[in-house]
Each structure stands twice: as C-alpha cells, then as structure tokens.
Short mmCIF file of C-alpha atoms and ligand atoms in Angstrom, two decimals:
data_model
loop_
_atom_site.label_atom_id
_atom_site.label_comp_id
_atom_site.label_asym_id
_atom_site.label_seq_id
_atom_site.Cartn_x
_atom_site.Cartn_y
_atom_site.Cartn_z
CA MET A 1 -33.96 45.15 14.52
CA VAL A 2 -31.68 46.72 17.12
CA ARG A 3 -28.05 45.68 16.74
CA PRO A 4 -25.73 45.42 19.71
CA PRO A 5 -23.10 48.14 19.44
CA GLY A 6 -19.98 46.88 17.69
CA ARG A 7 -16.56 47.16 19.17
CA GLY A 8 -13.83 49.17 17.44
CA LEU A 9 -15.19 50.90 14.35
CA SER A 10 -18.62 51.45 15.78
CA THR A 11 -19.56 54.23 13.42
CA ARG A 12 -19.24 54.17 9.68
CA PRO A 13 -16.51 56.43 8.21
CA SER A 14 -18.07 59.35 6.39
CA ARG A 15 -16.74 58.15 3.00
CA LEU A 16 -18.95 55.13 3.46
CA ARG A 17 -22.19 56.98 4.00
CA ARG A 18 -23.27 57.34 0.40
CA GLY A 19 -25.79 55.47 -1.79
CA PRO A 20 -26.90 52.22 -0.23
CA LEU A 21 -24.40 52.87 2.57
CA ARG A 22 -26.09 55.97 3.92
CA ALA A 23 -28.34 55.74 6.96
CA GLY A 24 -31.96 55.10 6.05
CA ALA A 25 -31.12 54.07 2.47
CA PHE A 26 -33.69 51.28 2.56
CA THR A 27 -37.14 52.46 3.34
CA SER A 28 -39.43 49.49 2.74
CA THR A 29 -41.38 48.64 5.88
CA LEU A 30 -42.18 45.24 4.38
CA ARG A 31 -38.84 43.75 5.29
CA SER A 32 -39.00 42.02 8.63
CA PRO A 33 -37.53 38.96 10.32
CA ARG A 34 -41.01 37.43 10.12
CA LEU A 35 -41.23 37.83 6.34
CA THR A 36 -37.69 36.50 5.92
CA SER A 37 -38.49 33.52 8.17
CA GLN A 38 -41.64 32.65 6.26
CA LEU A 39 -39.82 32.75 2.93
CA GLY A 40 -36.97 30.76 4.49
CA LEU A 41 -39.39 28.07 5.59
CA ALA A 42 -40.83 27.75 2.09
CA LEU A 43 -37.32 27.58 0.61
CA THR A 44 -36.29 24.92 3.12
CA VAL A 45 -39.21 22.75 2.03
CA ALA A 46 -38.44 23.29 -1.68
CA PHE A 47 -34.72 22.52 -1.23
CA GLY A 48 -35.52 19.48 0.90
CA VAL A 49 -37.80 18.07 -1.80
CA CYS A 50 -35.18 18.85 -4.46
CA LEU A 51 -32.41 17.15 -2.52
CA GLY A 52 -34.48 14.03 -1.81
CA THR A 53 -35.81 13.62 -5.34
CA GLY A 54 -32.44 14.51 -6.90
CA LEU A 55 -30.57 11.94 -4.82
CA LEU A 56 -33.24 9.38 -5.66
CA SER A 57 -32.79 10.04 -9.37
CA HIS A 58 -29.05 9.62 -8.94
CA ALA A 59 -29.48 6.33 -7.05
CA ILE A 60 -31.76 4.94 -9.77
CA GLN A 61 -29.12 5.70 -12.39
CA HIS A 62 -26.12 4.59 -10.31
CA PRO A 63 -27.55 2.15 -7.78
CA PRO A 64 -25.39 1.47 -4.73
CA ALA A 65 -25.40 -2.17 -3.54
CA TRP A 66 -28.12 -1.56 -0.93
CA PHE A 67 -30.46 0.27 -3.29
CA TRP A 68 -33.42 -1.33 -4.99
CA TRP A 69 -35.84 0.40 -7.34
CA PRO A 70 -39.13 -1.29 -8.31
CA ALA A 71 -40.73 -1.45 -11.75
CA ARG A 72 -44.08 -0.49 -10.20
CA PRO A 73 -45.95 1.79 -9.92
CA VAL A 74 -45.29 2.78 -13.52
CA TRP A 75 -45.66 6.51 -12.74
CA LEU A 76 -43.48 6.82 -9.63
CA TYR A 77 -40.34 8.27 -11.26
CA ARG A 78 -42.56 10.58 -13.26
CA VAL A 79 -43.86 12.02 -9.99
CA THR A 80 -40.50 12.22 -8.19
CA GLN A 81 -38.56 13.84 -11.05
CA GLY A 82 -41.55 16.01 -11.97
CA LEU A 83 -41.51 17.25 -8.36
CA HIS A 84 -37.77 17.84 -8.50
CA VAL A 85 -38.00 20.18 -11.45
CA ALA A 86 -41.30 21.80 -10.34
CA THR A 87 -40.13 22.58 -6.79
CA GLY A 88 -36.77 23.77 -8.16
CA LEU A 89 -38.48 26.18 -10.55
CA ALA A 90 -40.90 27.39 -7.87
CA ALA A 91 -37.89 28.07 -5.64
CA ILE A 92 -36.62 30.72 -8.06
CA PRO A 93 -39.17 33.43 -7.10
CA LEU A 94 -38.95 32.34 -3.45
CA LEU A 95 -35.18 32.81 -3.43
CA ALA A 96 -35.50 36.14 -5.24
CA ALA A 97 -37.97 37.39 -2.62
CA LYS A 98 -35.83 36.15 0.24
CA LEU A 99 -32.71 37.84 -1.11
CA TRP A 100 -34.69 41.05 -1.54
CA SER A 101 -35.87 40.82 2.06
CA VAL A 102 -32.30 40.65 3.44
CA TYR A 103 -30.00 42.37 0.97
CA PRO A 104 -29.84 45.70 2.85
CA ARG A 105 -27.84 43.72 5.43
CA LEU A 106 -25.01 43.62 2.92
CA PHE A 107 -24.48 47.30 3.68
CA ALA A 108 -24.86 47.08 7.45
CA TRP A 109 -22.15 48.52 9.65
CA PRO A 110 -19.81 47.20 10.97
CA PRO A 111 -19.36 44.53 8.29
CA LEU A 112 -17.89 42.07 10.81
CA ARG A 113 -18.54 42.30 14.53
CA ASP A 114 -16.60 39.32 15.83
CA LEU A 115 -15.47 35.85 14.84
CA ARG A 116 -18.90 34.32 15.25
CA HIS A 117 -20.42 37.00 13.05
CA ALA A 118 -17.68 36.47 10.45
CA VAL A 119 -18.34 32.72 10.33
CA GLU A 120 -22.06 33.29 10.05
CA ARG A 121 -21.66 35.77 7.19
CA ALA A 122 -19.24 33.43 5.38
CA SER A 123 -21.70 30.56 5.64
CA ILE A 124 -24.47 32.76 4.25
CA LEU A 125 -22.23 33.67 1.32
CA VAL A 126 -21.70 29.97 0.61
CA LEU A 127 -25.43 29.31 0.96
CA VAL A 128 -26.46 32.07 -1.44
CA ALA A 129 -23.83 31.08 -4.00
CA ALA A 130 -24.72 27.38 -3.82
CA ALA A 131 -28.49 28.02 -3.97
CA LEU A 132 -28.10 30.30 -6.99
CA PHE A 133 -25.79 27.76 -8.63
CA GLN A 134 -28.35 24.95 -8.21
CA LEU A 135 -31.26 26.95 -9.57
CA VAL A 136 -29.29 28.39 -12.48
CA THR A 137 -27.65 25.11 -13.55
CA GLY A 138 -30.95 23.22 -13.19
CA LEU A 139 -32.68 25.82 -15.32
CA LEU A 140 -29.93 25.80 -17.97
CA ASN A 141 -30.11 22.02 -18.08
CA ILE A 142 -33.85 21.78 -18.70
CA ALA A 143 -33.63 24.62 -21.21
CA ARG A 144 -30.83 22.57 -22.85
CA TRP A 145 -28.33 25.43 -22.84
CA TYR A 146 -25.64 22.87 -22.11
CA ALA A 147 -23.07 25.04 -23.86
CA LEU A 148 -23.31 27.57 -21.01
CA MET A 149 -22.10 24.91 -18.57
CA PRO A 150 -18.55 24.03 -19.58
CA PHE A 151 -18.34 21.56 -16.68
CA GLY A 152 -20.00 18.23 -15.99
CA PHE A 153 -23.53 19.32 -15.08
CA ARG A 154 -24.46 16.22 -13.14
CA ALA A 155 -21.36 16.05 -10.97
CA ALA A 156 -21.44 19.80 -10.26
CA HIS A 157 -25.19 19.91 -9.56
CA HIS A 158 -24.84 16.84 -7.35
CA TRP A 159 -21.98 18.05 -5.15
CA ILE A 160 -23.14 21.64 -4.89
CA ALA A 161 -26.50 20.24 -3.70
CA TRP A 162 -24.70 18.91 -0.62
CA VAL A 163 -22.90 22.22 -0.13
CA ALA A 164 -26.22 24.08 -0.37
CA VAL A 165 -27.98 21.79 2.06
CA GLY A 166 -25.06 21.78 4.52
CA ALA A 167 -24.90 25.58 4.49
CA LEU A 168 -28.70 25.70 4.80
CA LEU A 169 -28.64 23.51 7.92
CA LEU A 170 -25.94 25.72 9.49
CA HIS A 171 -27.93 28.81 8.62
CA ILE A 172 -31.11 27.36 10.12
CA ALA A 173 -29.24 26.38 13.28
CA ALA A 174 -27.87 29.92 13.61
CA LYS A 175 -31.25 31.55 13.01
CA LEU A 176 -33.51 29.14 14.85
CA PRO A 177 -33.85 31.24 18.03
CA LEU A 178 -34.91 34.25 15.96
CA VAL A 179 -37.23 32.20 13.76
CA ARG A 180 -38.91 30.70 16.83
CA ASP A 181 -39.46 34.17 18.10
CA VAL A 182 -41.09 35.56 14.99
CA LEU A 183 -42.92 32.48 13.66
CA PRO A 184 -45.08 31.53 16.65
CA ARG A 185 -47.39 28.62 16.15
CA LYS A 186 -51.08 28.96 16.79
CA GLY A 187 -52.16 27.88 20.25
CA ARG A 188 -48.82 28.65 21.88
CA ALA A 189 -48.92 31.07 24.75
CA GLY A 190 -48.60 34.53 23.33
CA GLY A 191 -48.96 33.04 19.84
CA GLY A 192 -50.86 34.41 16.92
CA GLU A 193 -49.84 37.52 15.14
CA PRO A 194 -47.04 39.33 16.95
CA ALA A 195 -47.67 42.54 15.08
CA PRO A 196 -50.47 43.88 12.93
CA ASP A 197 -50.00 43.14 9.26
CA GLU A 198 -51.76 46.19 8.00
CA ALA A 199 -50.58 47.81 4.86
CA PRO A 200 -49.20 51.31 5.08
CA PRO A 201 -51.58 53.72 3.34
CA GLY A 202 -51.51 52.96 -0.37
CA GLY A 203 -48.86 50.25 0.13
CA LEU A 204 -48.50 46.52 0.27
CA SER A 205 -48.84 44.49 3.46
CA ARG A 206 -46.55 41.64 4.42
CA ARG A 207 -49.40 39.26 3.70
CA GLY A 208 -49.96 40.94 0.35
CA LEU A 209 -46.29 40.50 -0.51
CA LEU A 210 -46.33 36.85 0.53
CA ALA A 211 -49.45 36.30 -1.55
CA ALA A 212 -47.75 37.91 -4.56
CA VAL A 213 -44.64 35.73 -4.14
CA GLY A 214 -46.84 32.65 -3.73
CA ALA A 215 -48.83 33.60 -6.82
CA THR A 216 -45.59 34.02 -8.80
CA ALA A 217 -44.39 30.58 -7.69
CA GLY A 218 -47.82 29.19 -8.65
CA ALA A 219 -47.69 30.90 -12.04
CA VAL A 220 -44.18 29.51 -12.70
CA THR A 221 -45.50 26.04 -11.84
CA LEU A 222 -48.58 26.34 -14.06
CA ALA A 223 -46.49 27.75 -16.88
CA THR A 224 -44.10 24.76 -16.86
CA VAL A 225 -45.68 21.69 -15.24
CA GLY A 226 -47.69 20.90 -18.40
CA GLN A 227 -44.48 19.34 -19.73
CA THR A 228 -45.37 16.38 -17.56
CA VAL A 229 -49.00 16.92 -16.46
CA ALA A 230 -50.85 16.54 -19.76
CA PRO A 231 -54.12 18.36 -18.83
CA LEU A 232 -52.11 21.54 -18.11
CA ARG A 233 -50.34 21.49 -21.45
CA ALA A 234 -52.37 24.38 -22.85
CA VAL A 235 -51.39 26.82 -20.08
CA SER A 236 -47.75 25.75 -19.90
CA VAL A 237 -46.40 28.49 -22.10
CA LEU A 238 -42.93 28.46 -20.51
CA ALA A 239 -42.40 24.69 -20.52
CA PRO A 240 -39.13 23.85 -22.29
CA ARG A 241 -40.83 20.83 -23.91
CA ARG A 242 -44.30 20.20 -25.28
CA PRO A 243 -44.80 16.47 -24.66
CA ASP A 244 -46.86 16.05 -27.83
CA LEU A 245 -44.48 17.70 -30.31
CA GLY A 246 -42.04 15.55 -32.25
CA PRO A 247 -42.00 12.66 -34.68
CA GLN A 248 -44.91 10.27 -33.96
CA GLY A 249 -46.23 12.84 -31.48
CA LEU A 250 -43.39 12.39 -29.00
CA PRO A 251 -40.39 14.64 -28.21
CA VAL A 252 -36.90 13.45 -29.10
CA ASN A 253 -33.89 13.69 -26.82
CA ALA A 254 -30.76 13.10 -28.92
CA SER A 255 -31.62 12.45 -32.56
CA ALA A 256 -30.15 9.59 -34.60
CA ALA A 257 -28.00 12.06 -36.53
CA ALA A 258 -26.68 13.75 -33.38
CA SER A 259 -25.90 10.33 -31.93
CA GLY A 260 -24.05 9.19 -35.06
CA VAL A 261 -26.14 6.07 -35.60
CA VAL A 262 -27.96 6.73 -38.89
CA ALA A 263 -25.90 4.32 -41.01
CA ALA A 264 -25.83 1.50 -38.46
CA ALA A 265 -29.52 1.83 -37.60
CA THR A 266 -30.69 1.78 -41.21
CA ASP A 267 -28.36 -1.03 -42.32
CA PRO A 268 -30.59 -3.74 -43.89
CA ALA A 269 -28.21 -6.37 -42.46
CA TYR A 270 -29.03 -5.24 -38.89
CA GLN A 271 -29.24 -8.03 -36.33
CA LEU A 272 -29.90 -7.85 -32.62
CA MET A 273 -27.44 -9.85 -30.55
CA VAL A 274 -28.81 -11.67 -27.49
CA GLU A 275 -26.25 -13.21 -25.16
CA GLY A 276 -26.92 -15.48 -22.18
CA PRO A 277 -25.87 -18.67 -20.39
CA ARG A 278 -26.56 -20.79 -23.48
CA GLY A 279 -24.58 -18.60 -25.85
CA VAL A 280 -25.50 -16.06 -28.49
CA VAL A 281 -28.55 -15.68 -30.74
CA ARG A 282 -28.76 -13.12 -33.56
CA LEU A 283 -32.15 -11.87 -34.66
CA SER A 284 -33.04 -9.88 -37.76
CA LEU A 285 -35.91 -7.41 -37.67
CA ALA A 286 -38.10 -10.08 -39.29
CA ASP A 287 -37.10 -12.59 -36.61
CA LEU A 288 -37.99 -10.07 -33.91
CA ALA A 289 -41.36 -9.34 -35.52
CA ALA A 290 -42.10 -13.08 -35.62
CA LEU A 291 -41.73 -13.41 -31.82
CA PRO A 292 -44.81 -12.89 -29.60
CA GLN A 293 -45.63 -9.16 -29.56
CA ARG A 294 -46.93 -7.21 -26.56
CA VAL A 295 -48.63 -3.83 -26.53
CA VAL A 296 -48.00 -1.55 -23.54
CA SER A 297 -48.86 2.02 -22.66
CA LEU A 298 -45.86 3.56 -20.90
CA PRO A 299 -44.43 7.07 -20.52
CA ILE A 300 -41.01 8.28 -21.50
CA THR A 301 -39.92 10.30 -18.45
CA CYS A 302 -36.90 12.43 -19.15
CA VAL A 303 -34.68 13.40 -16.20
CA GLU A 304 -35.11 16.95 -17.49
CA GLY A 305 -38.67 16.98 -16.21
CA TRP A 306 -40.83 16.33 -19.27
CA SER A 307 -42.76 13.14 -19.80
CA ALA A 308 -45.16 11.78 -22.39
CA ASP A 309 -47.39 8.72 -22.62
CA ALA A 310 -47.21 6.46 -25.64
CA VAL A 311 -48.29 3.04 -26.85
CA TRP A 312 -45.42 0.68 -27.69
CA THR A 313 -45.38 -2.73 -29.37
CA GLY A 314 -42.51 -5.19 -29.10
CA VAL A 315 -40.94 -8.25 -27.55
CA ARG A 316 -40.65 -8.82 -23.80
CA VAL A 317 -37.07 -8.69 -22.59
CA ARG A 318 -37.72 -11.73 -20.40
CA ASP A 319 -38.83 -13.68 -23.51
CA LEU A 320 -35.64 -12.63 -25.31
CA VAL A 321 -33.35 -13.79 -22.52
CA ALA A 322 -35.28 -17.06 -22.32
CA LEU A 323 -34.05 -17.72 -25.89
CA VAL A 324 -30.48 -17.90 -24.53
CA GLY A 325 -31.32 -19.98 -21.48
CA ALA A 326 -31.84 -17.32 -18.79
CA ASP A 327 -34.75 -17.42 -16.38
CA GLY A 328 -36.05 -13.85 -16.59
CA ARG A 329 -37.23 -13.95 -12.98
CA ASP A 330 -33.92 -13.05 -11.42
CA VAL A 331 -31.29 -11.93 -13.87
CA ALA A 332 -29.91 -8.51 -14.69
CA VAL A 333 -29.52 -7.49 -18.32
CA ARG A 334 -27.29 -4.97 -20.05
CA VAL A 335 -28.83 -3.21 -23.04
CA GLU A 336 -26.29 -1.73 -25.47
CA SER A 337 -26.86 0.74 -28.27
CA LEU A 338 -25.42 0.96 -31.77
CA GLN A 339 -24.24 4.38 -30.58
CA ARG A 340 -20.45 4.41 -30.08
CA THR A 341 -20.00 7.24 -27.60
CA GLY A 342 -22.12 9.15 -25.12
CA ALA A 343 -23.23 8.51 -21.56
CA TYR A 344 -26.53 6.91 -22.55
CA ARG A 345 -25.32 4.30 -25.01
CA ALA A 346 -26.01 1.46 -22.57
CA SER A 347 -28.16 0.78 -19.52
CA VAL A 348 -28.69 -2.04 -17.05
CA LEU A 349 -32.04 -3.61 -16.26
CA ALA A 350 -32.10 -4.91 -12.68
CA PRO A 351 -34.16 -8.04 -11.90
CA PRO A 352 -37.44 -6.20 -11.06
CA HIS A 353 -37.40 -4.64 -14.51
CA VAL A 354 -36.32 -7.78 -16.41
CA ARG A 355 -39.09 -9.71 -14.66
CA ASP A 356 -41.78 -7.13 -15.48
CA GLY A 357 -44.00 -8.19 -18.40
CA GLU A 358 -44.14 -4.59 -19.67
CA THR A 359 -40.38 -4.28 -20.16
CA LEU A 360 -40.08 -4.46 -23.92
CA LEU A 361 -37.68 -4.16 -26.74
CA ALA A 362 -40.09 -2.00 -28.72
CA LEU A 363 -40.34 -2.20 -32.51
CA ARG A 364 -43.36 0.03 -32.96
CA LEU A 365 -44.66 3.29 -31.54
CA ARG A 366 -48.37 4.13 -31.81
CA GLY A 367 -48.80 1.27 -34.27
CA GLU A 368 -46.07 2.41 -36.72
CA PRO A 369 -42.47 1.21 -36.98
CA LEU A 370 -40.31 3.32 -34.64
CA HIS A 371 -39.12 6.61 -36.10
CA LEU A 372 -35.34 6.63 -36.53
CA ASP A 373 -35.06 9.32 -33.84
CA HIS A 374 -37.11 7.23 -31.40
CA GLY A 375 -34.71 4.30 -31.67
CA TYR A 376 -35.34 2.36 -34.90
CA PRO A 377 -34.78 -0.55 -35.40
CA CYS A 378 -35.61 -1.24 -31.74
CA ARG A 379 -35.41 0.45 -28.33
CA LEU A 380 -35.88 -0.35 -24.71
CA ILE A 381 -39.07 0.78 -22.98
CA ALA A 382 -39.67 -0.19 -19.37
CA PRO A 383 -41.98 1.02 -16.59
CA ASN A 384 -40.90 3.46 -13.84
CA ARG A 385 -37.52 4.31 -15.30
CA PRO A 386 -35.71 7.57 -16.13
CA GLY A 387 -35.61 8.40 -19.85
CA VAL A 388 -31.82 8.23 -19.89
CA LEU A 389 -32.13 4.50 -19.19
CA GLN A 390 -34.57 3.82 -22.07
CA THR A 391 -31.80 2.93 -24.51
CA LYS A 392 -32.47 3.62 -28.21
CA TRP A 393 -31.02 1.87 -31.33
CA VAL A 394 -30.36 -1.33 -29.42
CA ALA A 395 -27.53 -3.51 -30.75
CA ALA A 396 -27.20 -6.10 -27.98
CA VAL A 397 -29.00 -7.51 -24.96
CA ARG A 398 -26.69 -9.39 -22.59
CA VAL A 399 -27.53 -11.33 -19.46
CA ILE A 400 -24.95 -10.11 -16.94
CA ALA A 401 -25.85 -11.74 -13.63
CA PRO A 402 -27.59 -14.93 -12.60
C1 LIG B 501 -34.56 25.18 -10.96
C2 LIG B 501 -34.17 24.28 -10.12
C3 LIG B 501 -33.68 22.90 -10.50
C4 LIG B 501 -33.79 22.23 -11.68
C5 LIG B 501 -34.50 22.71 -12.94
C6 LIG B 501 -33.09 20.98 -11.53
C7 LIG B 501 -32.95 20.04 -12.53
C8 LIG B 501 -32.31 18.83 -12.39
C9 LIG B 501 -32.16 17.84 -13.43
C10 LIG B 501 -32.61 18.03 -14.87
C11 LIG B 501 -31.52 16.77 -12.90
C12 LIG B 501 -31.20 15.46 -13.63
C13 LIG B 501 -29.78 15.39 -14.01
C14 LIG B 501 -29.46 14.11 -14.76
O1 LIG B 501 -29.74 13.02 -14.26
O2 LIG B 501 -28.91 14.21 -15.88
C15 LIG B 501 -31.28 17.07 -11.52
C16 LIG B 501 -30.64 16.23 -10.64
C17 LIG B 501 -30.35 16.54 -9.33
N1 LIG B 501 -30.70 17.69 -8.66
FE1 LIG B 501 -31.63 19.29 -9.46
N2 LIG B 501 -32.61 20.89 -10.26
C18 LIG B 501 -32.95 22.04 -9.59
C19 LIG B 501 -32.68 22.36 -8.28
C20 LIG B 501 -32.04 21.52 -7.39
C21 LIG B 501 -31.79 21.81 -6.00
C22 LIG B 501 -32.21 23.10 -5.30
C23 LIG B 501 -31.14 20.74 -5.46
C24 LIG B 501 -30.65 20.48 -4.08
C25 LIG B 501 -30.91 21.15 -3.03
C26 LIG B 501 -30.96 19.77 -6.52
C27 LIG B 501 -30.35 18.55 -6.38
C28 LIG B 501 -30.20 17.61 -7.37
C29 LIG B 501 -29.50 16.35 -7.21
C30 LIG B 501 -28.79 15.84 -5.95
C31 LIG B 501 -29.58 15.69 -8.45
C32 LIG B 501 -29.00 14.34 -8.82
C33 LIG B 501 -27.72 14.56 -9.60
C34 LIG B 501 -27.11 13.24 -10.03
O3 LIG B 501 -27.79 12.44 -10.69
O4 LIG B 501 -25.95 13.00 -9.67
N3 LIG B 501 -31.52 20.28 -7.68
N4 LIG B 501 -31.76 18.34 -11.23
N1 LIG B 502 -28.66 5.27 -27.31
C1 LIG B 502 -29.28 6.29 -26.68
N2 LIG B 502 -30.48 6.09 -26.09
C2 LIG B 502 -31.11 7.10 -25.46
C3 LIG B 502 -30.55 8.40 -25.39
C4 LIG B 502 -29.29 8.59 -26.03
O1 LIG B 502 -28.72 9.69 -26.01
N3 LIG B 502 -28.70 7.53 -26.65
N4 LIG B 502 -31.23 9.42 -24.74
C5 LIG B 502 -32.15 9.00 -23.68
C6 LIG B 502 -32.96 10.09 -23.13
S1 LIG B 502 -32.18 11.26 -22.22
C7 LIG B 502 -34.32 10.08 -23.23
S2 LIG B 502 -35.26 11.22 -22.40
C8 LIG B 502 -35.02 9.12 -24.11
C9 LIG B 502 -35.88 9.88 -25.06
O2 LIG B 502 -36.51 9.04 -25.97
P1 LIG B 502 -37.19 9.69 -27.24
O3 LIG B 502 -36.13 10.52 -27.91
O4 LIG B 502 -37.68 8.56 -28.06
O5 LIG B 502 -38.32 10.53 -26.70
O6 LIG B 502 -34.12 8.32 -24.82
C10 LIG B 502 -33.03 7.82 -24.10
N5 LIG B 502 -32.32 6.86 -24.89
MO1 LIG B 503 -33.75 12.35 -21.00
#
C-alpha cells in the first residue's frame, strides 16, 4: 500500500534502519489488505458470538429485573455456552494469523503521522491487548489454571469484553472504507476478484493461507468440542475435560474435600430444611426417599464449556415446596449448600424452573446413591441451567417469593 508522505521526519534516521526497521525487511507477498480484511471479518463474527453468549451466561447467573430465562429447551444453555468456548478457542488461530498479517506495520515510518493516526494506533493497541486478554484468560479458565489469574476472572473477563468490542467497533469504523474496497461482494459492479490469487512459484497463495488458517481453527474445534459434543469425544484430544471421566462416569467440579463439606455431608443426623409460607419441615434422607421419586435425564453443563448427560433420581422441588404450603407454579426458591464459603454455595430457582417437573433435588445418579463429590446427600439438578447453579450438598430449600 502506498502511504501519503509524512510531514516532518519523513525519512527514517539511519540508526533506525536495521533489523525489522530496514527497508524491505518483510518480504512475504501474502500480506495484503484483502487477507487482513477477511481474517478481520472472521474475528468479528467470533467475537460477536462470544460477546452475545458470554453476556447471556452472565444474565442467567445474575438476572436483571427484565430478564427471564426458560427451563426449556433443556439443551439451550449447553449450546450457547458450548458456542462461547468453541468460538473463543477458534478465534485463537484467527487472531494469530491476523496479527501476523499486520505486524510489519509496527515498524512503519513515521510512527505517528498526525493526531488522527495517533488515535487510530492507540485504539488498535487497546484492541490487540483486550483481544489477547480475553482469549488468554478464557483459555486459562477452562484449563483451570486459576492460579495464573490473581484477579477476579469473571469481573475482568466481563469488563474487558466490553473494551474489546468497543475498540473493535472503532477499528471497523476506521477501516470500513478500505475493507469495502478490498472485499467486494459478488454481483457488484467491478466485483469478483480484484487481483489474481495465484501462488508465487513454490509458495503459498492467499487462498492457501486462508485455507490453512481455517483448517487450524477447525482442528482446534474438533480437538476440544468433544467436551460437550459426545460423538466427537474420541477425537477431542485437547479438551480440558472428558465428560465421561469421574466418579459415576461424570466429571467433578469442586470436590467435597475441596469444598470443606465432608463431615457435614456424611453426618448421619443430616436433615434437609424446607422453609415456606407454612413454616419449616425437616426431612431425613429416609424421609426424602419415601417421597414420590422422579427419574430424569439431564446434562450438567459447566460454564467452562464441558457438559455431560446423566440420569438422576430424586424429589421434585415443586413437591417439596408444596409440603410447606407454597404453590410451585409461581414461586422462586433459594437452594443453599452445606458449604460455608465459595461463590456457588447457593443458587436461586426462578419460577420457570421451580414449576418444571424435571427440576429435582436428586438423591441418586445412574441408579446409585450420589457420590460424595457429586453432592451427597442431595443436590439440585434442573434443565437448561449453568452448572454453577446446580447446587451440591443441599442443606436448605427456602421459598423466597410468592
Ligand atoms: C478462548 C476464548 C474464550 C474462552 C475459553 C472463554 C471462556 C469463558 C468462560 C469459561 C466463561 C464463564 C465464566 C463464569 O461464568 O464463571 C466466560 C464468560 C464470558 N465471556 Fe468468555 N471466553 C473466551 C473468549 C471471550 C471473548 C472473545 C469475549 C468477548 C468478546 C468473551 C466474553 C465473555 C463474557 C461477557 C462472559 C460473561 C462473564 C460474566 O459472567 O460476567 N469471552 N468466558
Ligand atoms: N455447593 C456447591 N455446588 C456446586 C459447585 C460448588 O462449588 N459448590 N460447583 C458447581 C459447578 S461449577 C458445576 S459445573 C457442577 C458440577 O457438578 P458435578 O461436580 O457433580 O459434575 O456443580 C455445581 N455445584
Ligand atoms: Mo461449572
């Protein structure tokens, strides 16, 4: 691309003509505004999907007053959060390729032409930093290297998402004229291929490079998506979780020991407390087992992108609240764990979930009493709900709103 001549320092001082700073330091003919635009388009789609699904996951966990999340279809959150993590992971090779396609610009001369150029470069710096931050923190989170993030992952990942998307929109606005020039749509006058895409002798063509980047993104997806798409389990060699490994054939997030609940959960005097408009009822494990039992097949869908189907047996939450005088058709219920600390020691069931006949306080998993790590003596399991809200080692169920 031909640059307009800069004012002032229009030629580079001779000290700054070495290494990557010398003229002609970058020789690849593959770099072009068209390649960069195509990669940018793919990244925009991936970041858009990530932002939408990420904000949705946040709203489900911290619903604002206007927000309403249904209990059906059972698999919806599995799809949205699966997409979040899959598009985020696929964005890693896309971002790498895009940075490769533009990084020689770092060494362009003059570094700043005018105020507009300075603002544009600053916004790109913010964009690159925020995009890298999102992909790296997301990856560390699903790999459970929490120790490498000595800050609140969720708050940081949430707010930097807005920074990334804001900077992305600015960047797109600044580059749109160029993109429209080099990405002509079919059928437009003068459309089609602006330049031949032939490979230099013995080299790679732009199309070949795009195909390689696409294949890498596809390989990353295949190598990880089996953590939620069961038929692809066998090829998912890089998936952080195998959804069939763990006690009773199910992964564990936060064991009983790590959560400090072993003594309370195995106490023979355990009783579940149920509180509602007509007061309090306390139920032993035998009392719970004597109530009508339901069998449901529902997935655990961790926010970290893995999910696994299982068969659960237990008591409907709406039957439990009926014991204390609540009509399960339109109440909200708070489910509290024996666990004393930690962000996931309680969760709220909104009316659509309390009403649903598959929302259970489960006593059994795959026909056996729950394993201690899966929430013994009893745990919540409800359809279309993030794993973090499927409270284990339940101590109390309280009706909190009429
Ligand atoms: C490799 C890429 C990524 C991975 C593996 C990843 C992973 C995750 C995970 C595990 C969560 C759930 C956090 C929780 O509820 O505890 C999450 C939430 C979220 N993600 Fe990502 N993410 C990635 C990229 C992105 C990108 C590119 C964006 C935005 C452009 C984004 C925006 C969000 C938002 C807004 C949330 C909700 C945070 C909250 O609940 O407050 N993520 N992500
Ligand atoms: N009390 C309590 N319940 C909890 C958690 C927890 O840390 N404490 N972790 C949640 C998370 S993040 C997930 S994904 C599921 C996992 O259930 P599992 O370990 O039985 O697979 O439990 C949820 N229930
Ligand atoms: Mo989870």
